[in-house]
Coordinates of C-alpha atoms and ligand atoms in Angstrom, one line a residue:
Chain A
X528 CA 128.5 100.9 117.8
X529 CA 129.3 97.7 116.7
X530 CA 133.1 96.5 117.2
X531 CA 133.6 95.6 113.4
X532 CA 133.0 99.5 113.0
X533 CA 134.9 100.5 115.8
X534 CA 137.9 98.8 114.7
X535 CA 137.1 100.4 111.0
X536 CA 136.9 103.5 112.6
X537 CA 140.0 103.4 114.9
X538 CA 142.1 102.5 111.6
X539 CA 141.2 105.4 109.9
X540 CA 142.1 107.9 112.9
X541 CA 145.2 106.3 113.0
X542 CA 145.7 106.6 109.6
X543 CA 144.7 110.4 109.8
X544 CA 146.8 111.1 112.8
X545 CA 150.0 109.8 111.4
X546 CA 150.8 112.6 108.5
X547 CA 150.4 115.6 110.8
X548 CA 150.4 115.0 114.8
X549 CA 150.2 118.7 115.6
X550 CA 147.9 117.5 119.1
X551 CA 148.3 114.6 120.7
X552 CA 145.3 112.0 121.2
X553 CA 144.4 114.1 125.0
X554 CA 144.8 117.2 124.1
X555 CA 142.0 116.8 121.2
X556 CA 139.8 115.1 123.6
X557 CA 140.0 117.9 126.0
X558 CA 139.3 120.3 123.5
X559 CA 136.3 118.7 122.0
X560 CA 134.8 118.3 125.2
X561 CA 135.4 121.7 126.0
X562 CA 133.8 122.7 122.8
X563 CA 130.8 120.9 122.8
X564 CA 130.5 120.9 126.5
X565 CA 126.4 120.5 126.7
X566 CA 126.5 117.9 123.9
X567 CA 128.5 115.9 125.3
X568 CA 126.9 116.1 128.9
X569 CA 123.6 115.5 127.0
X570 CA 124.9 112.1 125.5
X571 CA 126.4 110.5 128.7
X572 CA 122.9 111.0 130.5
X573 CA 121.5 109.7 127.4
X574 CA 123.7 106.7 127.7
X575 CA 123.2 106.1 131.6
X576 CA 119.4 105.4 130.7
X577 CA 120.1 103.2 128.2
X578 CA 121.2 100.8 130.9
X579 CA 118.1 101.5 133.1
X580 CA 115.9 100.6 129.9
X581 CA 118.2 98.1 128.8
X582 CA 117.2 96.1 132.1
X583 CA 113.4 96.8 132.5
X584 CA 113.5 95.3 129.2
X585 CA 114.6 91.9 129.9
X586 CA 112.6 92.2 133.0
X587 CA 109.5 93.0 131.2
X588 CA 110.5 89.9 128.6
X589 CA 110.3 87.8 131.7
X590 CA 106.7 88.1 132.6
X591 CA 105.0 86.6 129.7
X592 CA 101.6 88.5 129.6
X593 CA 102.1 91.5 127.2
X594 CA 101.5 95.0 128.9
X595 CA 99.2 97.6 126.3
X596 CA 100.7 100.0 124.1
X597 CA 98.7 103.1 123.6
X598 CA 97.7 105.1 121.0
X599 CA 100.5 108.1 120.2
X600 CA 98.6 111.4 121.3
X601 CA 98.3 114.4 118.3
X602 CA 101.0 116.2 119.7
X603 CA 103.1 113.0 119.8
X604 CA 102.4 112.7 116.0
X605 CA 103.2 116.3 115.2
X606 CA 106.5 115.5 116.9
X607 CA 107.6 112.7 115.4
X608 CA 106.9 113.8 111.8
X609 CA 108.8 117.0 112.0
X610 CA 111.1 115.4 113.4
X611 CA 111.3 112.6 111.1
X612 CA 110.9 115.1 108.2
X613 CA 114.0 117.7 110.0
X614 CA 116.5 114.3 110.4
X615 CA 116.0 113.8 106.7
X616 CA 116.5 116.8 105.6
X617 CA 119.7 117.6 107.5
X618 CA 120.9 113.9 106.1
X619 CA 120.3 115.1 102.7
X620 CA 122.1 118.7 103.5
X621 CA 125.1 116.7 105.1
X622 CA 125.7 114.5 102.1
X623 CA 125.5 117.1 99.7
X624 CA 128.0 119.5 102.0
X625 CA 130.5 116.5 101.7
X626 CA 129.8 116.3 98.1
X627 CA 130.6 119.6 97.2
X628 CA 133.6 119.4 99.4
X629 CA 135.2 116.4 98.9
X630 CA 136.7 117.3 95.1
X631 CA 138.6 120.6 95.6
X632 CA 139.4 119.6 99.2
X633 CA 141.1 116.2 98.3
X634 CA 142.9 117.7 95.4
X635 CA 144.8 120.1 97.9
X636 CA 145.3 117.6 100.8
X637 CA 145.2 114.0 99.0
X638 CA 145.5 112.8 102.7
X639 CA 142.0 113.4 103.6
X640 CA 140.6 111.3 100.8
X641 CA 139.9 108.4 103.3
X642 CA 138.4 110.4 105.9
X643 CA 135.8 112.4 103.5
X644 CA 135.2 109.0 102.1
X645 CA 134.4 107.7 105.1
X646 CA 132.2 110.8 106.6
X647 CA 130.5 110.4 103.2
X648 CA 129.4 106.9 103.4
X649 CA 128.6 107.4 106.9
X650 CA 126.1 110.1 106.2
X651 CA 125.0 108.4 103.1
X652 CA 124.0 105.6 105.1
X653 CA 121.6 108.3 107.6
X654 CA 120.1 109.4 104.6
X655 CA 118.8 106.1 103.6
X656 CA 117.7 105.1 107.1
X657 CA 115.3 108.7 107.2
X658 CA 114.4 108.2 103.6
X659 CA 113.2 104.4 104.7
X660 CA 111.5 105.7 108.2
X661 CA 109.7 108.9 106.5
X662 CA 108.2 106.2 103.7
X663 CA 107.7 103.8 106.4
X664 CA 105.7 106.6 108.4
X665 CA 103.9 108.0 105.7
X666 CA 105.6 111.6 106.7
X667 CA 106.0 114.1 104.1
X668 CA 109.3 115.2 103.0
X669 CA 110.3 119.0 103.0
X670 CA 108.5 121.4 100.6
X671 CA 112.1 123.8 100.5
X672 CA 114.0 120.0 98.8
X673 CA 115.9 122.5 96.5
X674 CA 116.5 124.7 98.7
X675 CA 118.3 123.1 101.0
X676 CA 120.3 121.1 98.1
X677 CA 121.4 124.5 96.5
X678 CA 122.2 125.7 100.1
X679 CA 123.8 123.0 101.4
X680 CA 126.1 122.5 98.1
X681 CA 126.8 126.3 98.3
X682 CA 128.0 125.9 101.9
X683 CA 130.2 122.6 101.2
X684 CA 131.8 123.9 98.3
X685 CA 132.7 127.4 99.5
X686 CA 134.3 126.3 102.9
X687 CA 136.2 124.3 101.1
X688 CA 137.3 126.9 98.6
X689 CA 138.8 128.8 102.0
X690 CA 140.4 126.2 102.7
X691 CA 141.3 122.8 104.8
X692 CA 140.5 124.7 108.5
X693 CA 137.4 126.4 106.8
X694 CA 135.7 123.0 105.4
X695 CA 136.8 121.4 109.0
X696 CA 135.6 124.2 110.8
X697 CA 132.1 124.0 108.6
X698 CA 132.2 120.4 109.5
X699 CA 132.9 121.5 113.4
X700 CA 129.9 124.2 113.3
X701 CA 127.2 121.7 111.4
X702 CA 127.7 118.8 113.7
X703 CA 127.8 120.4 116.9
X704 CA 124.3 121.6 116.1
X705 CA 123.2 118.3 114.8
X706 CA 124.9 116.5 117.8
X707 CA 122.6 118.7 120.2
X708 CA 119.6 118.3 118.0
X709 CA 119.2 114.5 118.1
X710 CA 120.3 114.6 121.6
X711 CA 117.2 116.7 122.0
X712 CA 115.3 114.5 119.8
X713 CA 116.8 111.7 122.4
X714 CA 115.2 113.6 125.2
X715 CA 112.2 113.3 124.0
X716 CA 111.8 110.4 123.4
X717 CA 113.2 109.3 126.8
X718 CA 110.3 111.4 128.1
X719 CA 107.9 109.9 126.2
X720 CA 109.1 106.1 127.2
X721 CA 108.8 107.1 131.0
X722 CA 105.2 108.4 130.4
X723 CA 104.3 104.9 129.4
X724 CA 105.7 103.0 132.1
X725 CA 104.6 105.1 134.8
X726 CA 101.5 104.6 132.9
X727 CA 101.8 100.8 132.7
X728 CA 102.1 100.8 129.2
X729 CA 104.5 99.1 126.8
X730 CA 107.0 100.9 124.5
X731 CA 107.0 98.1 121.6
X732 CA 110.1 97.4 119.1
X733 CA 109.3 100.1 116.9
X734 CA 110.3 102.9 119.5
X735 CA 113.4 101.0 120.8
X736 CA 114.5 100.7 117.3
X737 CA 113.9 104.5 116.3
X738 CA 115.7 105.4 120.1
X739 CA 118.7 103.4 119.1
X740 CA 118.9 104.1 115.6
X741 CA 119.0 108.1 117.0
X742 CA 121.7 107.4 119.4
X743 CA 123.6 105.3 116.4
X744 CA 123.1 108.4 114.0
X745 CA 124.1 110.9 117.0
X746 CA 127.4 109.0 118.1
X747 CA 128.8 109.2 114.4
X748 CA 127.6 112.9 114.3
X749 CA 129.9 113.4 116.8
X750 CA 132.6 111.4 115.8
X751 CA 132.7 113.6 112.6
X752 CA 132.9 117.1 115.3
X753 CA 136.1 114.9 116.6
X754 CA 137.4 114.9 113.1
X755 CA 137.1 118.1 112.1
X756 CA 138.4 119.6 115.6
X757 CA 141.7 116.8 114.6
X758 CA 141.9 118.3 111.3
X759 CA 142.2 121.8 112.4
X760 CA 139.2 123.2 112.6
X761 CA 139.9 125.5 115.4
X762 CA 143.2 127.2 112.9
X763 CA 140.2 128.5 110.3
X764 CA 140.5 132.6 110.6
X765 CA 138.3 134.1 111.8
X766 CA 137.1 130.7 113.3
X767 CA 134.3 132.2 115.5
X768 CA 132.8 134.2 112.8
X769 CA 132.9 131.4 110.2
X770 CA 131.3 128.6 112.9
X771 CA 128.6 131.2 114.5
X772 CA 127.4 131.5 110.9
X773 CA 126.9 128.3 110.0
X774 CA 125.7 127.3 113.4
X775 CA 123.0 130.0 112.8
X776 CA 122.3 129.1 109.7
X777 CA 121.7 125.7 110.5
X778 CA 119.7 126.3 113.4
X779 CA 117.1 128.5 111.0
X780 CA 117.6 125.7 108.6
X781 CA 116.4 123.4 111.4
X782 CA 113.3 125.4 112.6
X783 CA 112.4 125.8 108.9
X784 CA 112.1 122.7 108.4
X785 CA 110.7 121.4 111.5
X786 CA 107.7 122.7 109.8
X787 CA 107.5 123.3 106.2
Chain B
X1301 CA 70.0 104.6 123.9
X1302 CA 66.4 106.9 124.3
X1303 CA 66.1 109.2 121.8
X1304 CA 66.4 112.0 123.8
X1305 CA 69.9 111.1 125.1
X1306 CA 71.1 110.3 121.8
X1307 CA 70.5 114.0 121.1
X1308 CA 71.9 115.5 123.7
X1309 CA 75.0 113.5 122.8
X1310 CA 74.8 114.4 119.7
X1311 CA 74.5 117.8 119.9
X1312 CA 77.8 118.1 121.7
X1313 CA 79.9 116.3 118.7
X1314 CA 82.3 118.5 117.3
X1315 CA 83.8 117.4 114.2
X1316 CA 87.7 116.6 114.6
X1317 CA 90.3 118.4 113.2
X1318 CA 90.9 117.3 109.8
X1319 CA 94.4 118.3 110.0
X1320 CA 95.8 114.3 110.2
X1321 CA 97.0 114.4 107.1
X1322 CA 100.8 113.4 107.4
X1323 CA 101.2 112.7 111.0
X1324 CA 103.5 110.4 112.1
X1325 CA 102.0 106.9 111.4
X1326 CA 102.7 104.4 114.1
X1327 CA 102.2 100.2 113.6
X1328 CA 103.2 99.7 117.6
X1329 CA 100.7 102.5 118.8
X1330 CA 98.3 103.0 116.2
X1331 CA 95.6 106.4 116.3
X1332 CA 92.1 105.3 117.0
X1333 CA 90.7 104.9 113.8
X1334 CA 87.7 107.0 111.9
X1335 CA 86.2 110.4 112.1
X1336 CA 83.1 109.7 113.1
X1337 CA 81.5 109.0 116.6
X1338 CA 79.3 105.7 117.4
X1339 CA 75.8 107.7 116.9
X1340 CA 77.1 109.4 113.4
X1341 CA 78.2 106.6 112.4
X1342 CA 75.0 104.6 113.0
X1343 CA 73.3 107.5 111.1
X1344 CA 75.1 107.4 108.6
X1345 CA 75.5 104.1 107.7
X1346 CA 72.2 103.7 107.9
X1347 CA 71.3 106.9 105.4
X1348 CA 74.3 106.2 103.4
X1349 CA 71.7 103.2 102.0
X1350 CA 69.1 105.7 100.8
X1351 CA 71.9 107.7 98.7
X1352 CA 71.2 105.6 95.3
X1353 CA 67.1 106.4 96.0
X1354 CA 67.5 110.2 97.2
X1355 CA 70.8 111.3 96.8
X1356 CA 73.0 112.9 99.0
X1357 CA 70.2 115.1 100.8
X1358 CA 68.7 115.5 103.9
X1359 CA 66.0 113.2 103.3
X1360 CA 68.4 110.6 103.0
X1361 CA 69.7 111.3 106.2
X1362 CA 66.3 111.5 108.0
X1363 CA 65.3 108.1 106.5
X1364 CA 68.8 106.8 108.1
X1365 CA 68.3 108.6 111.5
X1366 CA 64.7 106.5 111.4
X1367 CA 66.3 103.4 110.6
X1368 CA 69.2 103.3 113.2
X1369 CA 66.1 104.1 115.9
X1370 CA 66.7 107.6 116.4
X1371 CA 64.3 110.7 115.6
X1372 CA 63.9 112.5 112.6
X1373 CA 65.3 115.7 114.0
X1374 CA 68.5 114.6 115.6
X1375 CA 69.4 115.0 111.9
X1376 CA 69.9 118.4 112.3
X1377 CA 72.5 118.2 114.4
X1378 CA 75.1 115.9 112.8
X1379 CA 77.3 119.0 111.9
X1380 CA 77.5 119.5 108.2
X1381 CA 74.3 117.8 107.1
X1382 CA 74.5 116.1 103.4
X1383 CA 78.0 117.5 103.6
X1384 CA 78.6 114.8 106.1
X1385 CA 77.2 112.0 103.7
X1386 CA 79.3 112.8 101.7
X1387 CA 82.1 113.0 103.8
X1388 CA 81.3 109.6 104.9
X1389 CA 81.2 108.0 101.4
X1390 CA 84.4 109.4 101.0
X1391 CA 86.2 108.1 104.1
X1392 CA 84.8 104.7 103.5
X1393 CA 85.6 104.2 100.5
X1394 CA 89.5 105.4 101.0
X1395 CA 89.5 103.2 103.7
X1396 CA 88.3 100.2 101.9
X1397 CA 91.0 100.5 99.5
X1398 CA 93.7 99.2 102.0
X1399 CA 92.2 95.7 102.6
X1400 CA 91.7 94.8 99.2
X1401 CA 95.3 95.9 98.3
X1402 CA 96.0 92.0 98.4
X1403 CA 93.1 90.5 96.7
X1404 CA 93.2 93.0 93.6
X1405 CA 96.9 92.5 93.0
X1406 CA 96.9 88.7 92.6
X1407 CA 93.8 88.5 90.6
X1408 CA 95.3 91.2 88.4
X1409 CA 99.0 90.3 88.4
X1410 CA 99.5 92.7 85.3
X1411 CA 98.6 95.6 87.7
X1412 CA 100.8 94.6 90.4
X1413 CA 104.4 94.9 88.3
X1414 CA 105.9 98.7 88.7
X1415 CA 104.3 101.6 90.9
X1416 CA 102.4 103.3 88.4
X1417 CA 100.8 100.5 87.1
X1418 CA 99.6 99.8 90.9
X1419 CA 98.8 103.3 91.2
X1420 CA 96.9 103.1 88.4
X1421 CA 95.1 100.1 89.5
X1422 CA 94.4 101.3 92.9
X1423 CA 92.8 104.6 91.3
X1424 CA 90.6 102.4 89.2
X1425 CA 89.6 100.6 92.0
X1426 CA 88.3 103.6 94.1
X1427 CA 86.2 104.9 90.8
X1428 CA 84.6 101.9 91.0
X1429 CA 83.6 102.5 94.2
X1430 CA 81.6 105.3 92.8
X1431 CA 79.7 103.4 90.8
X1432 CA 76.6 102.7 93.1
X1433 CA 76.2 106.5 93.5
X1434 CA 77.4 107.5 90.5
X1435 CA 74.0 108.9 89.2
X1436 CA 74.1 111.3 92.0
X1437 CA 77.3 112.3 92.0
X1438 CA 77.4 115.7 90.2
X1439 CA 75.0 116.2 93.2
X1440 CA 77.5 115.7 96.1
X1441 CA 80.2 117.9 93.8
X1442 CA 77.9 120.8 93.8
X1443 CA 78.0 120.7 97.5
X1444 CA 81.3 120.0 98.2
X1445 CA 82.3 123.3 96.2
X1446 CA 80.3 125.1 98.4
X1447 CA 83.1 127.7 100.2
X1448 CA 82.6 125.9 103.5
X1449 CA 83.2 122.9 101.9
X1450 CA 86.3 123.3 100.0
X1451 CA 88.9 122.8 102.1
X1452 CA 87.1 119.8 103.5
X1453 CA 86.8 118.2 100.2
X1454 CA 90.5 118.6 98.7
X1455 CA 91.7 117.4 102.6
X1456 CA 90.0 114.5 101.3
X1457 CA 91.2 114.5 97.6
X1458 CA 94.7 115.0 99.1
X1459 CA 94.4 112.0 101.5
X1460 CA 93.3 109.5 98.7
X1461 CA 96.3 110.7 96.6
X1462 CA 98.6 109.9 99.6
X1463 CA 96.6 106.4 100.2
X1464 CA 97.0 105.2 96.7
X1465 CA 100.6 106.2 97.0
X1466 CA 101.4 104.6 100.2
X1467 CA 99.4 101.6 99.2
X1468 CA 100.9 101.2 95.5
X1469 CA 104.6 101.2 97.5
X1470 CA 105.4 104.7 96.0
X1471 CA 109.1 105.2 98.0
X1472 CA 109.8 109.0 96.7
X1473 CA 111.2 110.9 99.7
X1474 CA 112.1 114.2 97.1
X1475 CA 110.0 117.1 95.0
X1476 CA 108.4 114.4 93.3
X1477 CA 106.5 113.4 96.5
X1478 CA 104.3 116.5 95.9
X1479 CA 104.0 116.1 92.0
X1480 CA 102.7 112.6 92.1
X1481 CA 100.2 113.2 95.0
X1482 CA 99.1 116.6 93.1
X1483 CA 99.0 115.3 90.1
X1484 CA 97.0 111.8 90.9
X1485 CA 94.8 114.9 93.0
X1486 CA 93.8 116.2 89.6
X1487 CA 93.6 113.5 87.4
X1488 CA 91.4 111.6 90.4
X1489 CA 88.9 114.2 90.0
X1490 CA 89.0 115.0 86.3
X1491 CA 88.4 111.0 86.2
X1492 CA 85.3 111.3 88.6
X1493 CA 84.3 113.8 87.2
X1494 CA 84.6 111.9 83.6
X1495 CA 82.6 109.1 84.9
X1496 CA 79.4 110.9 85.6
X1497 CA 78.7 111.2 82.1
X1498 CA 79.7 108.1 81.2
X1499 CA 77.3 105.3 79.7
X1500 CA 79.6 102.8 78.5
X1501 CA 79.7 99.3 79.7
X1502 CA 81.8 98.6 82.8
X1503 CA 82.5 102.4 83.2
X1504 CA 85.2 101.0 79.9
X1505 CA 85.6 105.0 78.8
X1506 CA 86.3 106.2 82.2
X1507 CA 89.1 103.9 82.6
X1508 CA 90.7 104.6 79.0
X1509 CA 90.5 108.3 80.1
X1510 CA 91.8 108.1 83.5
X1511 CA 94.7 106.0 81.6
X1512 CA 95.3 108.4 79.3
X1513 CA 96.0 111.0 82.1
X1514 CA 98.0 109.2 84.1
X1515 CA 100.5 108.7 80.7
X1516 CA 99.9 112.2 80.3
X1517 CA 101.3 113.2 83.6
X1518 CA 104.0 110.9 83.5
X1519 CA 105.6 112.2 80.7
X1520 CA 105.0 115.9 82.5
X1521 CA 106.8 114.6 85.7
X1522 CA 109.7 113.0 82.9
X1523 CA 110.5 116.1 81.9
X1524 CA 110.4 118.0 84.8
X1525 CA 112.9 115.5 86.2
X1526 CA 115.2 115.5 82.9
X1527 CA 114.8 119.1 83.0
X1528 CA 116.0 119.3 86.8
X1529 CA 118.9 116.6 85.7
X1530 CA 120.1 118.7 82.4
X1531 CA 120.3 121.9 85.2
X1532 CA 122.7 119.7 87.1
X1533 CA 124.5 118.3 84.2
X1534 CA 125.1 121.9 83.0
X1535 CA 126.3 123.2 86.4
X1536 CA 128.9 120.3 87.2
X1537 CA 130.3 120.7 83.0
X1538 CA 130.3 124.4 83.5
X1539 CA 132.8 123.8 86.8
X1540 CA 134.4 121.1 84.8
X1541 CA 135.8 123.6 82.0
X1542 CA 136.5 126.2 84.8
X1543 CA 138.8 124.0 86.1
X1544 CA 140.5 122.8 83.2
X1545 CA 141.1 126.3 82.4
X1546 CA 142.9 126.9 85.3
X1547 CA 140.3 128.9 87.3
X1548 CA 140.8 127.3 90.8
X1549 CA 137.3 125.9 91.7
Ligands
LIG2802 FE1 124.5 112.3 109.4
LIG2803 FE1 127.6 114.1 110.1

């Protein structure tokens, strides 16, 4: 993350935390992290082999004679179009849920203007990067587009009919699954890079981008589960039916459109 | 390569899956290009040049086997026959498109302005490429709607649609991905069709019709869209005078 947003993004907590400090700053760490225990495990492997490819890079930059890049297998293809395709999708859902949300939300807590505002831009911004990368890649959108719109509105605007806690809680559920699914995505990925080496092959710019671009996407993901959890999601009654829905729903939503 | 070798080979080509359409497309680790094998493709080429003289037919393609220096009957065994011909005037000329993208919009800067207009072009462009075979051309579409040979044929149909889109710069990530690429589908082969009965000069009353079409299905798409639009318009009023009666939505 680049400081300029950090800072951004520090403000706004701040700003959020002041009205209501129900948990101190600890506390809502802890309970994140025991939340969304295997997310967060996943993203700190993630980020140790950054720094391993982070330095074969610049040693590969070093030795001038370019290594071969080869040719992405079927399977390899299949992958990245679904997944390009799923990520698009789920960008599209996201902004939509904050859509429907934002308006009756923000007229009963005017004090969460800034961080919807915020959530919004940020997944605004994912949306355009997949729409870019799935032109880019010549991948086909989803078939179920209004589908997922009506569904996603649906889900945005009625958990934030129930209420703060609900639309937190909806929030919560959605980006814990999201979190885990680019972190699988990651994975991947990862895999694939290691193939190559081992293979003497080079990954090229294109890869690096899309890896970091994932982690980018996938750090704000789960800065938005911090958010929610701040605001309360754990208060929304019955919490664990609410969030097992949603979670359910969105991992069907997922697998659907993974391949239609 | 002896003859004899050549067939063997031959006989154990298996035609690829045709199911690339839409995968993932890489510029750092790009697929290995084409559908066909060294020995088809020498074939082919090769009979591909008797196509104007004898059509799409087997003849053709024993003539091309003879001239690439294998033996009549190794014909038999490139998989699908004339159906293969055909595929291969297909393939090539899609792919053909693509490296005249440049050269076609900056001698015909008109064309080059907004994405339909390069669709347009583009679509133009690969009906010319019919033009050498165009007298045999209701030949090759009786074979390609054999039953076998459907799905084959609007694999390919589907995969010109998504080249002239991709090359014209179309950026639609939404429902209308699928309308455009259906629609050019149709009109592409309404067009071709068209152009097998058509005598005027410079294939002029092909291209007014294919224009026609394409205006056609862009004032379909239009109100699809505004229809889509007034559905949304309606929804978010209908909330609007919910709320301003009170009702807490
Ligand atoms: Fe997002
Ligand atoms: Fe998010």
């Amino acid at each position: 993350m680049p400081p300029s947003c950090e800072k951004n993004l520090m403000r706004i907590m701040r700003q959020m935390r002041r009205p209501h400090t129900r948990l101190p700053l600890h506390n809502n760490f802890l309970l994140s992290a025991a939340f969304a225990p295997s997310s967060r495990r996943i993203s700190s492997t993630a980020r140790r082999s950054d720094a391993t490819t982070g330095t074969s890079e610049a040693a590969q930059s070093k030795s001038s004679n370019p290594k071969p890049r080869k040719p992405l297998t079927k399977e390899q293809r299949d992958f990245l179009s679904s997944a390009l395709r799923v990520n698009q999708t789920g960008e599209l859902a996201a902004t939509l849920i904050y859509t429907a949300q934002t308006p009756p939300l923000v007229n009963a807590h005017p004090h969460l203007r800034p961080l919807m505002a915020h959530m919004y831009d940020q997944e605004a911004g994912h949306l355009k990067t997949f729409n870019s990368l799935i032109t880019k890649h010549r991948v086909r959108p989803t078939a179920l587009y209004p589908l997922w719109s009506l569904m996603a509105t649906g889900l945005g605007w009625s958990t934030a009919l129930m209420g703060r806690e609900a639309a937190m809680a909806c929030t919560e559920a959605v980006e814990t699954e999201i979190g885990e699914h680019y972190n699988n995505q990651i994975r991947s990925l990862l895999e694939m890079f290691e193939q190559w080496e081992a293979e003497g092959y080079e990954v090229g710019p294109e890869f690096r981008d899309l890896i970091s671009t994932l982690r980018r996407i996938r750090d704000e993901e789960l800065e938005h589960l911090d958010h929610a959890v701040e605001h309360d999601a754990k208060e929304a009654r019955p919490y664990w039916l609410l969030t097992s829905i949603i979670r359910a729903g969105c991992r069907g939503a997922i697998w659907t459109s993974e391949r239609v | 390569m002896a003859p004899s070798r050549a067939l063997t080979r031959l006989t154990l080509l298996r035609r690829a899956p045709s199911s690339a359409l839409r995968r993932y497309h890489s510029y750092d680790h790009p697929a290995p290009a084409g559908i066909f094998n060294a020995s088809e493709q020498a074939i082919l080429s090769a009979a591909y040049k008797h196509v104007p003289e004898h059509g799409f037919t087997q003849h053709a393609l024993s003539l091309g086997a003879r001239d690439a220096g294998y033996l009549d009957i190794s014909t038999n065994v490139v998989p699908e026959g004339p159906f293969s011909l055909i595929r291969y005037h297909l393939v090539t000329q899609r792919e053909a498109l693509a490296p005249r993208r440049e050269a076609i919009f900056s001698k015909d800067a008109n064309a080059a302005t907004t994405v339909p207009a390069r669709v347009e072009r583009l679509t133009w462009e690969r009906l010319l490429g019919n033009r050498d075979v165009n007298h045999r051309w209701q030949e090759a579409l009786a074979i390609m709607a054999q039953p076998s040979h459907v799905p084959a044929s609007f694999h390919e149909l589907a995969l010109l649609a998504d080249e002239i889109h991709f090359l014209a710069g179309d950026t639609s990530v939404d429902p209308s991905w699928y309308t455009k690429r259906g629609g050019l589908s149709v009109i592409y082969a309404s067009s071709e069709l068209f152009m097998t009965n058509d005598r005027s000069p410079g294939f002029g009353d092909t291209r007014a019709f294919l224009q026609r079409r394409l205006a056609e299905g862009g004032s379909l798409s239009n109100a699809v869209g505004g229809v889509t639009q007034w559905l949304g318009f309606t929804a978010s009023a209908g909330v609007n005078v919910l709320r301003s009666k009170g009702v807490r939505i």
